[in-house]
Amino acid sequence: MSSFDLSKLRYVTIDDYEELRDRIGPHQTPRSAYDIVNIMIWGTQFKAQWMEYKGRLIIYNERWTCILMPLGIYLPPEEMIEISNIFCAEKKCGTISLVDNEYIALYGDSFKNFDIVKDYDTADYIYIIEKLARLSGKKLQKKKNLISQFRKQYGDYEVSSLNAADAEECLSFSDQWFDEHPEDKELGYKYERMALSLSFEYFDRLNLEGIVIRHNGRMIAFSIFSEQKEDMAIVHFEKFARDVKGSAQLINWETAKHLNGRYHYINREEDMGIPGLRKSKQSYQPLMVLDSYKIIRHKR
């Protein structure tokens, strides 16, 4: 284990984009925490640090105070434990997050001085795009009905591509969205707003895309997304006018239609343990909820 040198950790910056993208790419992981765009727009805020170790990518998140499960071929438990020990020796947290279910099934019994805890709050919601685009089936009928009600009440609407030039309008729209519901603003909106701002600042470099929906010239919804892996898109942001009934379902539907045929799956990311968001994501009948475990050191 002497080859594990914590001094090689370095803070994530936008200048790491190409190198980190190339390191993540071969692993084709569906976990949104390892998505290169999320690392750039969230990791830079949360003071994420990264290093390469034996062909694996190791990320330490200072805000979450945890080591993310090393990305690559599984390390044996004795090495994972030693890595945790080294982080602790340097006054960092030794908890390991986003640990695959398969890893726990194989090696869980080896972590004698740790608690192994299921982590539902960081689970990713994965859907089949065609299903969201068609809204077929009884369980999605309510979504289709809300879209029909919107069209009956408001009539025609416009869908157009979103780009970096839309930054000011989208940021203002997002601010209003939270000003109307200050209880949600306490859940870390300053970080979300900065992430949204960074998305527009590096829109082209990060290969981001998006759509905006307008009715009579007024923005009523927008989404921002990118390619996560060759058969999967990932939605980073989705906002809608809360006073326009059906706009939430409309932006979800139009985003799925826009991506249908290009990708098979869509990752709508985590619910962060927010009850309303969890209910909404579950209501769209995900193909899978990709949960994980935390390996937490016993307190001494």
C-alpha positions as a printed Julia matrix, in Angstrom:
300×3 Matrix{Float64}:
   0.0    0.0     0.0
   2.98   2.34    0.07
   2.12   3.33   -3.51
  -1.01   5.15   -2.31
   0.19   8.73   -1.97
  -2.46  11.13   -0.71
  -0.31  14.11   -1.71
  -1.34  13.4    -5.31
  -4.88  14.56   -4.57
  -5.68  17.77   -6.42
  -8.75  19.98   -6.52
 -11.07  19.65   -9.49
 -11.02  22.62  -11.87
 -12.46  23.18  -15.32
  -8.94  22.65  -16.69
  -9.25  19.0   -15.63
 -12.26  18.47  -17.88
 -10.61  16.65  -20.77
  -8.38  14.48  -18.57
 -11.17  13.46  -16.21
 -13.56  12.86  -19.1
 -11.05  10.5   -20.66
 -10.48   8.67  -17.36
 -14.21   8.26  -16.68
 -15.2    7.35  -20.23
 -13.98   3.73  -20.39
 -15.92   2.8   -17.25
 -19.34   3.79  -18.68
 -20.86   4.17  -15.23
 -24.53   5.15  -14.87
 -23.96   6.85  -11.51
 -24.56  10.59  -11.83
 -21.93  11.48   -9.21
 -19.24  10.31  -11.66
 -20.74  12.14  -14.63
 -18.12  14.53  -15.99
 -20.53  17.46  -16.25
 -21.65  17.02  -12.64
 -18.04  16.85  -11.48
 -17.35  20.13  -13.26
 -20.42  22.08  -12.08
 -20.86  20.56   -8.61
 -17.47  19.11   -7.75
 -15.71  22.43   -8.23
 -18.1   24.01   -5.7
 -17.84  21.17   -3.2
 -14.05  21.22   -3.33
 -13.83  17.74   -4.79
 -10.31  16.37   -5.09
  -9.15  13.59   -7.37
  -6.22  11.31   -8.05
  -5.38   8.2   -10.04
  -4.44   5.03   -8.18
  -3.61   1.74   -9.91
  -5.76   2.67  -12.87
  -8.71   3.69  -10.69
 -10.11   7.17  -10.28
 -10.43   8.24   -6.62
 -12.52  11.29   -5.75
 -12.76  12.86   -2.31
 -15.67  15.23   -1.71
 -14.96  17.76    1.04
 -18.58  18.89    1.37
 -19.91  15.36    1.59
 -16.8   14.44    3.64
 -16.4   11.07    2.0
 -14.37   9.05   -0.45
 -16.35   8.05   -3.51
 -16.09   4.38   -4.42
 -12.93   4.15   -6.56
 -13.99   4.07  -10.21
 -12.6    1.07  -12.07
 -11.97  -2.59  -11.36
 -12.86  -3.36   -7.73
 -10.05  -2.98   -5.22
  -9.82  -5.78   -2.64
 -11.25  -4.86    0.77
  -7.87  -4.72    2.48
  -6.79  -1.96    0.08
 -10.06  -0.09    0.54
  -9.6   -0.24    4.3
  -6.01   0.96    4.04
  -7.06   3.86    1.81
  -9.66   4.81    4.41
  -6.97   4.61    7.12
  -4.67   6.91    5.17
  -7.41   9.49    4.66
  -8.18   9.41    8.39
  -4.5    9.78    9.27
  -4.52  13.04    7.31
  -7.57  14.31    9.24
  -9.96  13.56    6.37
 -13.08  11.42    6.53
 -12.63   7.72    5.88
 -16.23   6.97    4.93
 -16.61   5.4     1.48
 -19.79   6.32   -0.41
 -21.55   5.08   -3.55
 -20.4    1.53   -2.95
 -22.01  -0.88   -5.41
 -24.43  -3.51   -4.14
 -22.31  -6.14   -5.87
 -19.22  -5.05   -3.96
 -21.03  -5.39   -0.63
 -22.32  -8.83   -1.62
 -18.76  -9.92   -2.42
 -16.78  -8.26    0.35
 -19.15  -6.8     2.96
 -18.1   -9.29    5.63
 -14.5   -8.05    5.37
 -15.27  -4.61    6.83
 -15.29  -5.61   10.49
 -14.75  -2.17   11.99
 -17.24  -0.38    9.75
 -20.99   0.05    9.54
 -22.47  -0.74    6.14
 -25.55   1.41    5.51
 -27.93   1.49    2.57
 -27.97   4.96    0.99
 -31.25   5.71   -0.78
 -30.78   9.5    -0.98
 -28.05   9.26   -3.63
 -29.87   6.69   -5.78
 -30.13   7.49   -9.49
 -33.44   7.06  -11.29
 -33.0    5.37  -14.66
 -35.8    5.27  -17.25
 -36.36   3.95  -20.75
 -36.59   7.06  -22.93
 -39.12   5.64  -25.36
 -41.51   4.93  -22.48
 -41.32   8.55  -21.31
 -41.71   9.81  -24.87
 -44.81   7.71  -25.52
 -46.3    7.87  -21.99
 -47.92   4.56  -22.75
 -49.5    2.35  -20.13
 -52.04   2.84  -17.38
 -49.52   3.98  -14.78
 -48.45   6.98  -16.91
 -51.96   7.92  -18.03
 -52.19  10.71  -15.45
 -49.1   12.38  -16.95
 -50.67  12.21  -20.41
 -53.91  13.65  -19.06
 -52.13  16.63  -17.51
 -50.42  17.37  -20.82
 -53.79  17.16  -22.59
 -55.28  19.56  -20.04
 -52.4   21.98  -20.62
 -52.93  21.89  -24.39
 -56.69  22.37  -24.01
 -56.24  25.36  -21.72
 -53.23  27.06  -23.3
 -53.22  25.83  -26.88
 -50.03  25.88  -28.92
 -46.6   26.28  -27.39
 -43.08  26.58  -28.79
 -40.17  24.22  -28.16
 -36.7   25.44  -29.14
 -33.09  24.53  -28.46
 -31.47  26.13  -25.45
 -27.94  27.53  -25.55
 -25.53  29.69  -23.58
 -27.26  32.87  -24.77
 -30.31  31.87  -22.68
 -28.36  32.05  -19.42
 -29.83  35.26  -18.0
 -33.42  34.27  -18.77
 -33.0   30.77  -17.31
 -31.28  32.0   -14.16
 -34.02  34.56  -13.61
 -36.67  31.88  -14.22
 -34.97  29.58  -11.72
 -34.72  32.35   -9.11
 -38.43  33.04   -9.42
 -39.16  29.31   -9.15
 -37.52  29.22   -5.72
 -38.69  32.66   -4.54
 -42.24  31.38   -4.8
 -41.35  28.42   -2.57
 -38.78  29.64    0.0
 -38.97  26.34    1.88
 -37.19  24.68   -1.05
 -34.57  27.43   -1.13
 -33.16  26.19    2.16
 -32.16  22.89    0.53
 -29.0   24.3    -1.0
 -30.27  26.53   -3.78
 -27.14  28.68   -3.73
 -25.18  25.63   -4.87
 -27.76  24.72   -7.49
 -27.76  28.26   -8.83
 -23.99  28.28   -9.09
 -24.1   24.9   -10.85
 -26.65  26.28  -13.3
 -24.52  29.38  -13.85
 -21.44  27.23  -14.5
 -23.45  25.12  -16.93
 -24.03  28.17  -19.09
 -20.49  29.47  -18.64
 -19.05  26.2   -19.98
 -22.07  25.16  -22.05
 -20.2   24.39  -25.25
 -17.06  23.0   -23.63
 -19.12  20.53  -21.58
 -21.17  19.52  -24.65
 -24.4   20.48  -22.96
 -27.76  20.66  -24.68
 -31.19  21.81  -23.64
 -34.67  22.79  -24.66
 -36.9   25.67  -23.64
 -40.7   25.79  -23.84
 -42.49  29.11  -24.35
 -46.13  30.04  -24.48
 -47.0   33.39  -26.06
 -43.33  34.33  -25.72
 -43.14  33.55  -21.99
 -40.72  30.87  -20.79
 -42.68  28.21  -18.94
 -40.05  25.46  -18.69
 -36.53  24.46  -19.61
 -34.2   21.48  -19.26
 -30.45  20.96  -19.63
 -28.97  17.56  -20.42
 -25.95  15.8   -21.88
 -24.65  12.39  -22.87
 -23.65  10.34  -19.85
 -22.6    7.27  -21.79
 -23.17   5.96  -25.27
 -26.7    4.65  -24.63
 -27.72   7.03  -21.83
 -28.53  10.73  -21.52
 -28.61  12.54  -18.2
 -30.85  15.45  -17.2
 -28.99  17.98  -15.07
 -31.67  20.65  -14.66
 -35.4   20.82  -15.23
 -37.51  23.83  -14.24
 -41.12  24.7   -14.94
 -43.62  27.44  -14.12
 -45.39  26.33  -10.99
 -48.42  28.45  -11.85
 -48.9   26.67  -15.19
 -50.59  23.33  -14.59
 -49.09  20.6   -16.73
 -45.81  22.4   -17.46
 -43.85  19.93  -15.28
 -45.16  16.98  -17.26
 -44.72  18.85  -20.53
 -40.99  19.54  -20.08
 -40.38  15.93  -19.04
 -42.25  14.68  -22.11
 -40.65  17.08  -24.58
 -37.17  16.3   -23.23
 -37.79  12.58  -23.67
 -39.1   13.12  -27.21
 -36.04  15.22  -28.05
 -33.7   12.44  -26.88
 -35.7    9.46  -28.12
 -33.88   7.6   -30.88
 -30.49   8.94  -29.83
 -30.32   7.11  -26.5
 -32.08   4.15  -24.94
 -31.96   5.27  -21.31
 -32.25   8.53  -19.42
 -30.83   9.23  -15.97
 -32.92  11.74  -14.05
 -30.41  11.75  -11.18
 -31.06  11.65   -7.44
 -33.95  12.7    -5.22
 -31.58  13.8    -2.42
 -34.03  12.43    0.14
 -36.6   15.17   -0.64
 -40.03  13.51   -0.23
 -41.79  15.46   -3.0
 -38.99  14.91   -5.47
 -38.83  11.21   -4.62
 -42.57  10.85   -5.17
 -42.32  12.62   -8.52
 -39.44  10.49   -9.76
 -41.12   7.29   -8.64
 -44.36   8.28  -10.38
 -42.65   8.04  -13.78
 -42.08   4.32  -13.27
 -38.27   4.06  -13.41
 -36.66   1.0   -14.95
 -34.35   0.92  -11.95
 -33.44   2.93   -8.87
 -29.67   2.62   -8.69
 -28.99   2.77   -4.97
 -25.74   2.1    -3.14
 -24.13   1.7     0.27
 -21.96   3.73    2.58
 -19.09   2.05    4.41
 -18.79   4.1     7.6
 -15.93   3.75   10.07
 -16.82   3.0    13.67
 -16.27   6.02   15.88
 -13.44   5.65   18.32
